[in-house]
Amino acid sequence: MNNERTGERYSLNTALIHGGDQIDEQTGAVSVPIYQTSTFKQDGLGKNRGFEYSRTGNPTRKVLEDLIADLEGGVAGFAFASGMAAITTVLSLFKSGDKILISRNVYGGTFRVLDKVFKNFGIVYTILDSEDPGDLRAKITDDVKALLLESPANPLMAVTDIRAFSEVAHEKGVTVIVDNTFMTPYLQRPLELGADIVVHSGTKYLGGHSDLVAGLAVVKDKETAERLAFLQNATGGVLQPFDSFLLIRGIKTLSVRLDRHVENAHRIAKYLESNPDVSRVYYPGLETDPGYKINSKQARNGGAMLSFELKEGHDLNRFFGSLELISLAESLGGVESLVCHPSTMTHASIPEDIRKAVGITDGLIRLSPGIEDVDDIIRDLDRAIKESRR
Ligand SMILES: *Cc1c(COP(=O)(O)O)cnc(C)c1O
């Protein structure tokens, strides 16, 4: 986003609040009006004022779409009814016979839609060692048309070198899609690292308050933008005006929320690392984490998501049952701390053998620290860990 008078580019912290031309031209309202309408009166045959029908385009949604395009540095943004609707629409750019390479540890729903839906339409996938660009080089056959990455990838927070993978993919004309849900454009900007398309679950940090489900996509070139606009309208999984408003509102406080989320995550990771009941901590913000170096090259910091494993001799049911402040729930990225058990919750749709092979053990616990006082979060964890000792 640029200053209209001087042309100077505003910093991201400013763009979070003002990006997407948020002031309503009609009334001067500084908060985006909710255009709760399905259709728009036309001035004559073939004459409209920029909008015809709210599946195709809606003024509230348009502000959000321009805002996310600006934040990610793309040419166009698209808002969908969920992260999965965004991912499904982006995957619809491909056709029967095409192959998609995916990160090991890709989001469970992404795996499920590829394995149970797109496979039926002849779009197939192969799982990649997303920490080794050599594996990508070996797996790019002529039918590979896209590479879908997450970094850090859920739930082991494995880091992929987005720049290195994009370079290898582009040698063969493969489209690079990055799911940036865990980092958001405040912490990581995949298009600048070489990706072609960014997707988001807006349900998580962007919304930030666990009060809506939404998805976003941003593309880097005009041709893909036109194709995705066509698919968004043709398949119809669009975000509603009220939810678009909520997401715009959430994005305004993204950087202040994330600063606190990250600070809390770091303190909690340090606490867990020094806890003798914990066998392993997965957090790319710790210097001891195998992903630390690459993550530091491509992201502002390690983000706010972490996972850990309790040593043998702990009863997980008792652990989850003993938490008072932290809720056992799916999802992440809200102001309140949430904890989940990936093998039975978020990653249950991944077959057991694949789950075990990639390291999602039954003892793994994923934590999304909220922005509460970190000492209260740590006290809650500490008590639950002690009470879970058998
Ligand atoms: C939650 C999530 C999704 C799916 O988003 P929904 O809004 O739940 O449909 C996709 N990718 C990642 C990394 C997620 O965490």
CSV table of N, CA and C in Angstrom, one decimal, residues 10 28-29 35 47 56 84 93 96 98 114 127 180 196 204 237 246 262 276 282-283 285 293 310 315 355 359 365:
chain,number,residue,atom,x,y,z
A,10,TYR,N,3.9,2.3,2.4
A,10,TYR,CA,3.7,2.2,3.8
A,10,TYR,C,4.3,0.9,4.3
A,28,GLY,N,-17.8,8.2,4.1
A,28,GLY,CA,-16.7,8.5,4.9
A,28,GLY,C,-16.5,7.6,6.1
A,29,ALA,N,-17.3,6.6,6.2
A,29,ALA,CA,-17.2,5.7,7.3
A,29,ALA,C,-15.8,5.1,7.3
A,35,TYR,N,-21.9,-4.7,3.3
A,35,TYR,CA,-22.9,-4.7,2.2
A,35,TYR,C,-23.7,-6.0,2.1
A,47,LYS,N,-24.8,-2.1,-17.9
A,47,LYS,CA,-24.3,-1.0,-17.1
A,47,LYS,C,-24.4,-1.2,-15.6
A,56,THR,N,-20.2,-13.3,-7.4
A,56,THR,CA,-19.2,-12.8,-8.3
A,56,THR,C,-18.3,-11.7,-7.6
A,84,MET,N,-10.4,-24.4,3.6
A,84,MET,CA,-10.5,-25.6,2.7
A,84,MET,C,-11.2,-25.2,1.4
A,93,LEU,N,-7.5,-25.4,-10.2
A,93,LEU,CA,-6.7,-24.8,-11.4
A,93,LEU,C,-6.1,-26.0,-12.2
A,96,SER,N,-7.3,-33.4,-14.7
A,96,SER,CA,-7.1,-34.9,-14.7
A,96,SER,C,-5.7,-35.2,-15.3
A,98,ASP,N,-2.9,-34.5,-13.9
A,98,ASP,CA,-1.9,-33.6,-13.2
A,98,ASP,C,-1.5,-34.2,-11.8
A,114,LEU,N,-7.3,-34.0,-1.1
A,114,LEU,CA,-6.6,-34.6,-2.3
A,114,LEU,C,-6.8,-36.1,-2.4
A,127,ILE,N,3.7,-37.5,-1.7
A,127,ILE,CA,4.2,-36.9,-0.5
A,127,ILE,C,5.7,-36.7,-0.6
A,180,ASN,N,0.2,-20.3,4.1
A,180,ASN,CA,0.9,-19.4,5.0
A,180,ASN,C,0.1,-19.2,6.3
A,196,ASP,N,4.2,-18.9,-6.0
A,196,ASP,CA,3.3,-18.3,-7.0
A,196,ASP,C,1.9,-18.0,-6.4
A,204,LYS,N,-7.7,-18.7,11.5
A,204,LYS,CA,-6.7,-18.8,12.6
A,204,LYS,C,-6.2,-17.4,13.0
A,237,GLY,N,-17.7,-20.9,-3.6
A,237,GLY,CA,-17.5,-21.0,-2.1
A,237,GLY,C,-17.0,-19.7,-1.5
A,246,LEU,N,-15.6,-9.1,9.7
A,246,LEU,CA,-14.9,-9.6,10.9
A,246,LEU,C,-13.5,-9.9,10.6
A,262,VAL,N,3.8,-14.7,19.9
A,262,VAL,CA,5.2,-15.2,19.7
A,262,VAL,C,6.0,-15.2,21.0
A,276,PRO,N,11.7,-31.8,32.9
A,276,PRO,CA,12.2,-33.2,32.8
A,276,PRO,C,11.1,-34.2,32.4
A,282,TYR,N,8.9,-29.2,19.8
A,282,TYR,CA,9.1,-28.8,18.4
A,282,TYR,C,8.7,-27.3,18.2
A,283,TYR,N,9.7,-26.5,18.1
A,283,TYR,CA,9.4,-25.0,17.9
A,283,TYR,C,10.5,-24.4,17.2
A,285,GLY,N,11.4,-21.5,16.7
A,285,GLY,CA,11.9,-20.3,17.3
A,285,GLY,C,13.0,-20.6,18.3
A,293,LYS,N,17.5,-22.5,11.6
A,293,LYS,CA,18.3,-21.7,10.7
A,293,LYS,C,17.6,-21.2,9.4
A,310,LEU,N,5.2,-35.7,25.9
A,310,LEU,CA,5.5,-36.1,27.3
A,310,LEU,C,6.2,-37.4,27.3
A,315,ASP,N,-0.3,-40.0,31.6
A,315,ASP,CA,-1.6,-40.3,31.1
A,315,ASP,C,-2.2,-39.1,30.4
A,355,ARG,N,0.8,-41.5,9.4
A,355,ARG,CA,1.0,-40.7,10.6
A,355,ARG,C,2.2,-41.1,11.3
A,359,GLY,N,6.0,-39.2,12.0
A,359,GLY,CA,6.4,-38.8,13.4
A,359,GLY,C,5.3,-38.2,14.2
A,365,ILE,N,1.5,-33.5,21.6
A,365,ILE,CA,0.5,-32.5,22.0
A,365,ILE,C,0.9,-31.2,21.3
